[in-house]
Short mmCIF file of C-alpha atoms and ligand atoms in Angstrom, two decimals:
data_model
loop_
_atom_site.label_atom_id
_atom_site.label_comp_id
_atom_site.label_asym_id
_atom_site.label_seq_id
_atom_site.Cartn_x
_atom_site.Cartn_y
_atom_site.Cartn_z
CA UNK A 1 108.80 142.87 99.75
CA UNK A 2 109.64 142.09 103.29
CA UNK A 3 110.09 144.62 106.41
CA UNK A 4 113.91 144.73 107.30
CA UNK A 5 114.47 144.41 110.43
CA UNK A 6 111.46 142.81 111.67
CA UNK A 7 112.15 140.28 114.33
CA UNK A 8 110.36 137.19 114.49
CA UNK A 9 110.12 134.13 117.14
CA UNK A 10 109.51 131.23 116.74
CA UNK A 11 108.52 128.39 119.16
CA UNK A 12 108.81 124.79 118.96
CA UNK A 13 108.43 122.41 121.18
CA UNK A 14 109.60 118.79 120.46
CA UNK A 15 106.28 116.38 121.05
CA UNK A 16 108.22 113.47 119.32
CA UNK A 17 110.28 112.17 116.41
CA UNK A 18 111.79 114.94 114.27
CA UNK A 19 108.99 116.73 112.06
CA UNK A 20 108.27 119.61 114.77
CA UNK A 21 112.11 120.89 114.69
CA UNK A 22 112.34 119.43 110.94
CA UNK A 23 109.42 121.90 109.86
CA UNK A 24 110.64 124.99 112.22
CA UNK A 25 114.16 124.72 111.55
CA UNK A 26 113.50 124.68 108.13
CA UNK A 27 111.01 127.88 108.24
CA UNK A 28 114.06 129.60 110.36
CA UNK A 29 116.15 129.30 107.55
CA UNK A 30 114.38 130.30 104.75
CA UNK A 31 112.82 133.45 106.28
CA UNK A 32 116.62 134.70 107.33
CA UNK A 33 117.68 133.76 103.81
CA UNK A 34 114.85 134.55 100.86
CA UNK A 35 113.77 137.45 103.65
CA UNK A 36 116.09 138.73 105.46
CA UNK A 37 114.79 138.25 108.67
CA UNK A 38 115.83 138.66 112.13
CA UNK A 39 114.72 135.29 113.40
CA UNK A 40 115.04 133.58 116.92
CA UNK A 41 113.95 129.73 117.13
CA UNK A 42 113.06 128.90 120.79
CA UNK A 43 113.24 124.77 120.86
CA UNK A 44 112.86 122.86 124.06
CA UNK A 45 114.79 119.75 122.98
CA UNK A 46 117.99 120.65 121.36
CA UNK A 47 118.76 116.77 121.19
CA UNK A 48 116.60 116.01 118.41
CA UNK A 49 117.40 119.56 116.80
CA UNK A 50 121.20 118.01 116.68
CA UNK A 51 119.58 114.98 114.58
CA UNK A 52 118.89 116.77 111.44
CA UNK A 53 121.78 119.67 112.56
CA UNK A 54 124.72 117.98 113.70
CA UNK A 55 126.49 121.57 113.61
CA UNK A 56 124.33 122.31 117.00
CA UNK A 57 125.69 122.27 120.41
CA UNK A 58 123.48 120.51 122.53
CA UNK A 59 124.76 122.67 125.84
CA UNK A 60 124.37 126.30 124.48
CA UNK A 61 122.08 128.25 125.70
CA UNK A 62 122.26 130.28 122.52
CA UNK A 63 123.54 129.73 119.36
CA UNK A 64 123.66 131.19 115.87
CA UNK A 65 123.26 128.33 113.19
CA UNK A 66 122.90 129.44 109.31
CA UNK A 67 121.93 133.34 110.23
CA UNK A 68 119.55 131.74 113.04
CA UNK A 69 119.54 132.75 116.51
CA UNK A 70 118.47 129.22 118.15
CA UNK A 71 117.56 129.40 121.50
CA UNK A 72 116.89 126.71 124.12
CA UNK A 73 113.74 127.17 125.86
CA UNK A 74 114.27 126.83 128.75
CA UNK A 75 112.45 125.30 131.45
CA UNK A 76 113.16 128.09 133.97
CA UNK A 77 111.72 130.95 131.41
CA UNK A 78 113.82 133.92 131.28
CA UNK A 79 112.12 137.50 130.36
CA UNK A 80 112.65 138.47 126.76
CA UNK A 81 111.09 141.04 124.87
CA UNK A 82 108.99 139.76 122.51
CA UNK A 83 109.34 140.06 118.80
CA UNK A 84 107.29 141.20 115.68
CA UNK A 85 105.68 137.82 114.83
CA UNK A 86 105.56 135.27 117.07
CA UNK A 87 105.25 132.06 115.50
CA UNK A 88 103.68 129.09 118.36
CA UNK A 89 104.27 125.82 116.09
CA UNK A 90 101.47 123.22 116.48
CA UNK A 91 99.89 124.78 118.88
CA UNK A 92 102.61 124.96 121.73
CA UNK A 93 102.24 126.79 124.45
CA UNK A 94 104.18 129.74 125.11
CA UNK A 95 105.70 131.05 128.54
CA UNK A 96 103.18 133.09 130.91
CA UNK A 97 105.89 135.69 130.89
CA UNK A 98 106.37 135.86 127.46
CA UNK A 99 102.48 135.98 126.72
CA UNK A 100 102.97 139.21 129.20
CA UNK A 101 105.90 140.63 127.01
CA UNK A 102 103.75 140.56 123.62
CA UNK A 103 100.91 142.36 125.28
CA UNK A 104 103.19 144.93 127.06
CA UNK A 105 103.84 146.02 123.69
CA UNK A 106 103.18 149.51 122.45
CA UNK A 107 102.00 147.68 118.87
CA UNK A 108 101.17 143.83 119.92
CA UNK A 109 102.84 141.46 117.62
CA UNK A 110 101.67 139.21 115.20
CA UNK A 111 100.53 135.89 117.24
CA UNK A 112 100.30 133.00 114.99
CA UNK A 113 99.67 129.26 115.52
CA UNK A 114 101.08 127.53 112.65
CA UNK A 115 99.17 124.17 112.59
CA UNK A 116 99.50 120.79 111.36
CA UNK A 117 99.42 120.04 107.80
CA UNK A 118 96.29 118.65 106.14
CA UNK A 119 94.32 118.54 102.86
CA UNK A 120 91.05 118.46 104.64
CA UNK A 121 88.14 121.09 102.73
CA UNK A 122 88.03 123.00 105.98
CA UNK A 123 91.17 123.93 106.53
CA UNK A 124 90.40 126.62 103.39
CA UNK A 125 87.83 127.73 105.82
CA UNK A 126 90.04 128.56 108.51
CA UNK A 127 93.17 129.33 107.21
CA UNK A 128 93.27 132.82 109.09
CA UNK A 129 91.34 133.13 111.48
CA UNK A 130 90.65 134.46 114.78
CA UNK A 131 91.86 131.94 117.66
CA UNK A 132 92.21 132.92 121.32
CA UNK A 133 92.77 135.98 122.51
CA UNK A 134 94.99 136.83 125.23
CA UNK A 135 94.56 140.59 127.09
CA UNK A 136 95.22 142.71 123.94
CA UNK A 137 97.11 140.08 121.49
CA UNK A 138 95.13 137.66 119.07
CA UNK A 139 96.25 134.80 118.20
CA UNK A 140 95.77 133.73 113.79
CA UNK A 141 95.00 130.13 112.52
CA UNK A 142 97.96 129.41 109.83
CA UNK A 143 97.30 126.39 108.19
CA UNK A 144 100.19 124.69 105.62
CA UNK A 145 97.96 123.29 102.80
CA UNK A 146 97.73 122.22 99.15
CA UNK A 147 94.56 124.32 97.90
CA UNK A 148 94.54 127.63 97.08
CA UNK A 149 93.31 129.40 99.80
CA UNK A 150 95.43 127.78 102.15
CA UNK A 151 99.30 129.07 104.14
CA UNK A 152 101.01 126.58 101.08
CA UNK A 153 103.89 124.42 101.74
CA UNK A 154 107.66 125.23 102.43
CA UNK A 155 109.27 125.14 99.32
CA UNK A 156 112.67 126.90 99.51
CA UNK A 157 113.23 129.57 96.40
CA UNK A 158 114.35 127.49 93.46
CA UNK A 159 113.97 124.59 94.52
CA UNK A 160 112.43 122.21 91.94
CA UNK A 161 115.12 123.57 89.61
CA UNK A 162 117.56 122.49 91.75
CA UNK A 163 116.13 118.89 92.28
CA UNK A 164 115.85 118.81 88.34
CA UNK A 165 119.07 119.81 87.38
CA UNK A 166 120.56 117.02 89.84
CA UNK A 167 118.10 114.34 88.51
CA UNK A 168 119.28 115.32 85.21
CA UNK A 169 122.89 114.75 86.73
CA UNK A 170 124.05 110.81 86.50
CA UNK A 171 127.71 111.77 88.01
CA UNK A 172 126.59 113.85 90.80
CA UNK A 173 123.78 111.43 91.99
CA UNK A 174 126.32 108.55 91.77
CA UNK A 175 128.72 111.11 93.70
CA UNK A 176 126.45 111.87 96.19
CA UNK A 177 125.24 108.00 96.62
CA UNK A 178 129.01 106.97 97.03
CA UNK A 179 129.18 109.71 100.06
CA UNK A 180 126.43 108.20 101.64
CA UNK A 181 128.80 104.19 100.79
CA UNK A 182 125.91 103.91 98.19
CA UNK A 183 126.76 101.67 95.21
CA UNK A 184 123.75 101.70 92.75
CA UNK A 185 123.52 98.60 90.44
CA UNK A 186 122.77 100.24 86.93
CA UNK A 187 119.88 97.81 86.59
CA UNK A 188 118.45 98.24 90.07
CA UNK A 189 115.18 100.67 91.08
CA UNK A 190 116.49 102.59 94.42
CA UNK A 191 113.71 102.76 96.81
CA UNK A 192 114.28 104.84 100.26
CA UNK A 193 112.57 103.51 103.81
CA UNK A 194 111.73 106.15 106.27
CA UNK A 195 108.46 104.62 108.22
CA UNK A 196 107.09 104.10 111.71
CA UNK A 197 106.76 100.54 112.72
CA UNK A 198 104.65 98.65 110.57
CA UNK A 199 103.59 94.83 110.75
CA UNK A 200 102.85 95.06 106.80
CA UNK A 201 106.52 95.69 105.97
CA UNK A 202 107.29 91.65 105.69
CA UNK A 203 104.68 91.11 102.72
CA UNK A 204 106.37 93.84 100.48
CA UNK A 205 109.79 92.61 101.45
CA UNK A 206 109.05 89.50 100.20
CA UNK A 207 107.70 90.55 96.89
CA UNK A 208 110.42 92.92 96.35
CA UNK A 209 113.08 90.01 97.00
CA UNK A 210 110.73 87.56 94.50
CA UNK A 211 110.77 89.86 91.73
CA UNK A 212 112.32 89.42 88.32
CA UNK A 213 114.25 92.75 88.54
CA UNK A 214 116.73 94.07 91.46
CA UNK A 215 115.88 96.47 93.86
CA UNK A 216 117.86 98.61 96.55
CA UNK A 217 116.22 99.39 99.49
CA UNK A 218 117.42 102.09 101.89
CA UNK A 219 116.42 102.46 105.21
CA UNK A 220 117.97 105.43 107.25
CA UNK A 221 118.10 104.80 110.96
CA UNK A 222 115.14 104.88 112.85
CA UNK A 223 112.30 103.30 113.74
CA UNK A 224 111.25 100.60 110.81
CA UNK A 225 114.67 98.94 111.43
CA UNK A 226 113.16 96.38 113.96
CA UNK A 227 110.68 95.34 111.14
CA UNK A 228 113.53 95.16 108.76
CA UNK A 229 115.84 93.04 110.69
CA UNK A 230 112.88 90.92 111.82
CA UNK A 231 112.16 90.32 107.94
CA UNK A 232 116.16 89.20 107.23
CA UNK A 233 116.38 87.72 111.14
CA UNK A 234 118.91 89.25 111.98
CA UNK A 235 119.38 90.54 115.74
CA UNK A 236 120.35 93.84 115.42
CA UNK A 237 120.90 96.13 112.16
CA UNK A 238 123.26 99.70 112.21
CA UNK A 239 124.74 101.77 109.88
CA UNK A 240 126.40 100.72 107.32
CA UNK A 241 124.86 97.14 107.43
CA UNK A 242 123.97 95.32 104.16
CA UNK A 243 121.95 92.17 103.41
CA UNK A 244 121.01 90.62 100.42
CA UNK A 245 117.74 88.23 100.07
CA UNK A 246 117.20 87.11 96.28
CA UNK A 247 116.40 90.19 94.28
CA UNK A 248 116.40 92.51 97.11
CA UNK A 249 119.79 94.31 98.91
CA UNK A 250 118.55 95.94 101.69
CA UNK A 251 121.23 98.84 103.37
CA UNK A 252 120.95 100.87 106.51
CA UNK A 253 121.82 104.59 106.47
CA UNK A 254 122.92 106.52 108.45
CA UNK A 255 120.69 109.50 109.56
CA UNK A 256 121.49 112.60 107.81
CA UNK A 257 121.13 116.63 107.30
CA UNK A 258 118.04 117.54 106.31
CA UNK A 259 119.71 118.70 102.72
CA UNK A 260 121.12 115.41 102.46
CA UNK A 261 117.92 113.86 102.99
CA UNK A 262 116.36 115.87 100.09
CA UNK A 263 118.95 114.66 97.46
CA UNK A 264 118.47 110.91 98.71
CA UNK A 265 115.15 111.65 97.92
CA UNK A 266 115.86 112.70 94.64
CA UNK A 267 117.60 109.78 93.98
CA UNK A 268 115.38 106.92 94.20
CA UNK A 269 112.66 105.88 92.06
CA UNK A 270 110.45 105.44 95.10
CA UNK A 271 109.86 107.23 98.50
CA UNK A 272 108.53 105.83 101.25
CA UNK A 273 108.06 108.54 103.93
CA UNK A 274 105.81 109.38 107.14
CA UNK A 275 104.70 112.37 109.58
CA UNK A 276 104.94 115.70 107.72
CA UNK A 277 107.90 117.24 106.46
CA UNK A 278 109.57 114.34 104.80
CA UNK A 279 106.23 113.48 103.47
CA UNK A 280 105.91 117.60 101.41
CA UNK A 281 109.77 116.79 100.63
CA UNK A 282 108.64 113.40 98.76
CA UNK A 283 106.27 115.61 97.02
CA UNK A 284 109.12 118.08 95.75
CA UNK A 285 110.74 115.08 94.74
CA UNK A 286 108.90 113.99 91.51
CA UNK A 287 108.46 110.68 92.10
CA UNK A 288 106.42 107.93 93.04
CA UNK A 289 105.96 107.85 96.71
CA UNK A 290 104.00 105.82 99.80
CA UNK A 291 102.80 108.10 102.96
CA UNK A 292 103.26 106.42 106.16
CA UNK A 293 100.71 108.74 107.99
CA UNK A 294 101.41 109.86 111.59
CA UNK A 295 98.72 108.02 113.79
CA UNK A 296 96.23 109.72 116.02
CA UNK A 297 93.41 108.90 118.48
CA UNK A 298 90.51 107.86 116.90
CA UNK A 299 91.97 107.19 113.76
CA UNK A 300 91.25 110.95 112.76
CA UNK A 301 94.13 110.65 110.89
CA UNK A 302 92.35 108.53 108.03
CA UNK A 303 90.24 111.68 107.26
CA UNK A 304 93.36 113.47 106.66
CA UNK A 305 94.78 110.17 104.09
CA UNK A 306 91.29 110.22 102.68
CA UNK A 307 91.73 113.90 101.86
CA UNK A 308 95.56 114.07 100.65
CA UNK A 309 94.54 110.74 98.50
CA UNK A 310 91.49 112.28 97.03
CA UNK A 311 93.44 115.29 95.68
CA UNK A 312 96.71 113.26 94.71
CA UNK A 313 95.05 110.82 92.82
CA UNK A 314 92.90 112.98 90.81
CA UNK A 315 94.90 112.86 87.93
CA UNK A 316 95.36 109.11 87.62
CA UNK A 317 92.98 106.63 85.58
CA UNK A 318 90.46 104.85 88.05
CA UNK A 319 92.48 101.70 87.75
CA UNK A 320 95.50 103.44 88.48
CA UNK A 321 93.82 105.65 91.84
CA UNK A 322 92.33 102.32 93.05
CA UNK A 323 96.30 100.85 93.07
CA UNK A 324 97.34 103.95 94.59
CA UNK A 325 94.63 104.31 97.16
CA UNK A 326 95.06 100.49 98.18
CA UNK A 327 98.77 100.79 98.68
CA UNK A 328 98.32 104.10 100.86
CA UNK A 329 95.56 102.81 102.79
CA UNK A 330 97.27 99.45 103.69
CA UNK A 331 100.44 100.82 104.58
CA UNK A 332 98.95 103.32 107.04
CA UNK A 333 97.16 100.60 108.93
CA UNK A 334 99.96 98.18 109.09
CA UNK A 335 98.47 95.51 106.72
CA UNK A 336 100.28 93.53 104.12
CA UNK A 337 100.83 95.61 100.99
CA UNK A 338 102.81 92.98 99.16
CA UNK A 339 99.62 92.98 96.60
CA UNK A 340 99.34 96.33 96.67
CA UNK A 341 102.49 97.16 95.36
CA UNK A 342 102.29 94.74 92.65
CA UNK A 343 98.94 96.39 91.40
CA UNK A 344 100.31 99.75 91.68
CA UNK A 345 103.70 98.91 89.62
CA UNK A 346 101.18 97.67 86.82
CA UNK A 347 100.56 101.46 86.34
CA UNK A 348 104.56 102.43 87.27
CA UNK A 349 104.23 105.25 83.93
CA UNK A 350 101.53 106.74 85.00
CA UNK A 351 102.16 107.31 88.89
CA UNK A 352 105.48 108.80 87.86
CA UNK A 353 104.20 111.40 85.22
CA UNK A 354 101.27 111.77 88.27
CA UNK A 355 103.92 112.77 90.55
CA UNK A 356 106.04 115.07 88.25
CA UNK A 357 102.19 117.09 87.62
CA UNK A 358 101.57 116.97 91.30
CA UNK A 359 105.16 118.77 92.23
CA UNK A 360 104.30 121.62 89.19
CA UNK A 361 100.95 121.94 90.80
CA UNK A 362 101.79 122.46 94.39
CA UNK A 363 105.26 124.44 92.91
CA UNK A 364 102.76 127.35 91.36
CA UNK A 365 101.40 127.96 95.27
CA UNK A 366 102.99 130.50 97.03
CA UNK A 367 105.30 128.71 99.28
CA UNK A 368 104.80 128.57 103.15
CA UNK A 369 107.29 131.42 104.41
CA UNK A 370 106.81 133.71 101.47
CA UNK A 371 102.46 133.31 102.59
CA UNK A 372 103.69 133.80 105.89
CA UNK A 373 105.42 137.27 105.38
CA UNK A 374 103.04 138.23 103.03
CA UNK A 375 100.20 137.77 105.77
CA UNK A 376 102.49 139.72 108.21
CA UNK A 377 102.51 142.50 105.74
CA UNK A 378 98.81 142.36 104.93
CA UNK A 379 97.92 142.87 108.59
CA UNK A 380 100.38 145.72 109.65
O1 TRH B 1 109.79 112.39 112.40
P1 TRH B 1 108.38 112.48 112.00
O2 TRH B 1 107.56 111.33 112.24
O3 TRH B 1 107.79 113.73 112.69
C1 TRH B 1 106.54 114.16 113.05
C2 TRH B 1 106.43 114.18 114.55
O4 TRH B 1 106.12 112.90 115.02
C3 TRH B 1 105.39 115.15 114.93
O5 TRH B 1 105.10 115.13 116.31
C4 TRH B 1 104.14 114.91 114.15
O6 TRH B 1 103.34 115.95 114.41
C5 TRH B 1 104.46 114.92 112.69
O7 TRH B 1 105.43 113.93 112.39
C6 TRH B 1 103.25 114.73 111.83
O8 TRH B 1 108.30 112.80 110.41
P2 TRH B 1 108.65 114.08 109.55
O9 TRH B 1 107.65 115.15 109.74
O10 TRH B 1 108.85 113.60 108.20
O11 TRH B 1 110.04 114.61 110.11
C7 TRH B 1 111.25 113.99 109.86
C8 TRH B 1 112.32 115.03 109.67
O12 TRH B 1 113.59 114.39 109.66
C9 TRH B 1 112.20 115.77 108.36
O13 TRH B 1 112.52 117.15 108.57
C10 TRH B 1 113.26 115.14 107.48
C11 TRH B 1 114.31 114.82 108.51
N1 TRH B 1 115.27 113.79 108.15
C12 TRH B 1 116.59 114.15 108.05
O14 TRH B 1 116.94 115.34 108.20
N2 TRH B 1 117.51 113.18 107.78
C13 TRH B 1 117.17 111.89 107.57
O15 TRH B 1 118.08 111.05 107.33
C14 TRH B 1 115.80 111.53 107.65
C15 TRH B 1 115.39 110.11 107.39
C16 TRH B 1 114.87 112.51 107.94
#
């Protein structure tokens, strides 16, 4: 269905953390491998790319990584021509030169600003339109979403097959945990950590060491560690490290590839994720999960948790939402969620056949790069 030979750039820059290269390096990908795309990825902070792609040299200019031309942007902006599509990720800025390039064309690309990801009713409205103009090129409003109507989410092509057929797969999730120096009690619930700081980590720590049954809690690197090692006082906590407190083992991780990260995912009984991308790959999961919601001014960011919650919870019983929408809520503004997560495991059943229907739900969407070339096709 695609053009051959169409070239597309995109452009990310790296405001913080890891979900603005997570999200464009994994767009990169799939469009040079389900579409056969000629695809450069401009990133100003090749650092943080290196995080979730250790393969990447940190001092090249220009590299090719999985059938991906990645560039580093450059401060000093060098003249390029400009491609087909030209992808500005959350609303970057591009070089003045390069804005020059795309309207020197004889046929002016494709200018899109693909935006941050929200459930929020009006993103349905604007999914597609008409930004800013600049001389002869138009910039489009692509919005990721879960409604019809919406850009969709990036799902790779056969996915959720593959994440079943490994669930399904005792030996190769116990091979895969042992890789990672992983060694699952058969009794234990596996429960991963990735999480801003939050004060209300201590009260669910607790409850999880109090309990009757055995949980192990993994926490890659980053920045929830200080809470953790508060919790056990302990000074410092690194890779590798593991602590026991009653009921609970808690074990740090390193930080892996993004593919990695999906199958630890697919391990656990329980996610706990934050900003964007590993939040939609909790979702592909299958499983129970907690959002850890990316915090902006004015709290805006609660109208995007009201929204995601409304649709998520649908589904459940009202005794079973209310658990759910407690737990979120908490957790997002740092309070204790120790009685939280004790309501919410009263409906344990439920949230997990929840999460299984939410995954076929958002898996009958078109996914994010297919809509993508698909709108690129629509508008030539
Ligand atoms: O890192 P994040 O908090 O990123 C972002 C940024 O802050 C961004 O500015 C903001 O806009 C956005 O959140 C909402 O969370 P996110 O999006 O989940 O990105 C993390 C990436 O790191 C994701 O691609 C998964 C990946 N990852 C790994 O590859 N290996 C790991 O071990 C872990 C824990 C994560």
């Amino acid at each position: 269905m695609t053009e051959t030979n169409t070239r597309w750039d995109i452009f990310c820059t790296v405001v913080d953390n890891f979900g603005d290269i997570g999200v464009t390096w994994r767009l990169a990908r799939q469009l040079v491998a389900e579409h056969s795309l000629t695809v450069r990825l401009w990133v100003d902070d090749l650092r943080a790319f290196e995080r979730i792609c250790p393969a990447i040299d940190i001092d090249a200019a220009q590299q090719y990584q999985q059938g991906v031309e990645v560039r580093h942007w450059p401060v000093e902006w060098v003249h390029t021509d400009a491609a087909d599509v030209v992808i500005a990720a959350f609303a970057c800025n591009l070089p003045n030169d390069y804005m020059d390039a795309m309207a020197a064309r004889e046929r002016p690309p494709l200018w899109m600003n693909l935006d941050y990801l929200s459930a929020e009713d009006w993103v349905v409205g604007c999914h597609g339109l008409p930004s800013v103009k600049y001389k002869s090129v138009q910039k489009i409003f692509f919005f990721p979403g879960f409604q019809p109507g919406t850009g969709g989410l990036l799902r790779e092509r056969g996915l959720l097959e593959q994440r079943r057929r490994f669930q399904q797969d005792a030996a190769a999730q116990r091979q895969f945990l042992q890789g990672l120096g992983i060694e699952r009690a058969p009794d234990a619930q596996l429960i991963s950590l990735f999480a801003y700081e939050n004060a209300g980590l201590d009260s669910w720590l607790d409850v999880l060491a109090a309990a009757d049954t055995p949980t192990h809690l993994l926490v890659p690197e980053g920045r929830i560690l200080g809470d953790v090692a508060r919790w056990l006082e302990v000074e410092t906590l690194t890779v590798g490290a593991i602590h026991q407190r009653q009921s609970l083992t808690v074990q740090v991780l390193p930080f892996v590839r993004q593919d990695q990260y999906d199958h630890l995912l697919w391990c656990c009984d329980f996610n706990a994720v934050r900003g964007e991308d590993s939040f939609v790959r909790a979702q592909w999961a299958g499983r129970p999960m907690l959002w850890h919601i990316y915090q902006q001014d004015e709290d805006i960011h609660q109208d995007k948790l009201d929204a995601f919650l409304a649709l998520y919870t649908k589904g459940l019983s009202p005794a079973a939402a209310e658990a759910m929408n407690g737990l979120w809520r908490a957790w997002s503004a740092g309070q204790p969620i120790g009685e939280h997560w004790l309501a919410a495991c009263k409906h344990w059943p439920e949230l997990q056949e929840n999460a299984q229907a939410w995954c076929l739900e958002q898996g009958l969407q078109a996914d994010l790069a297919t809509a993508l070339v698909q709108f690129y096709l629509n508008w030539i």
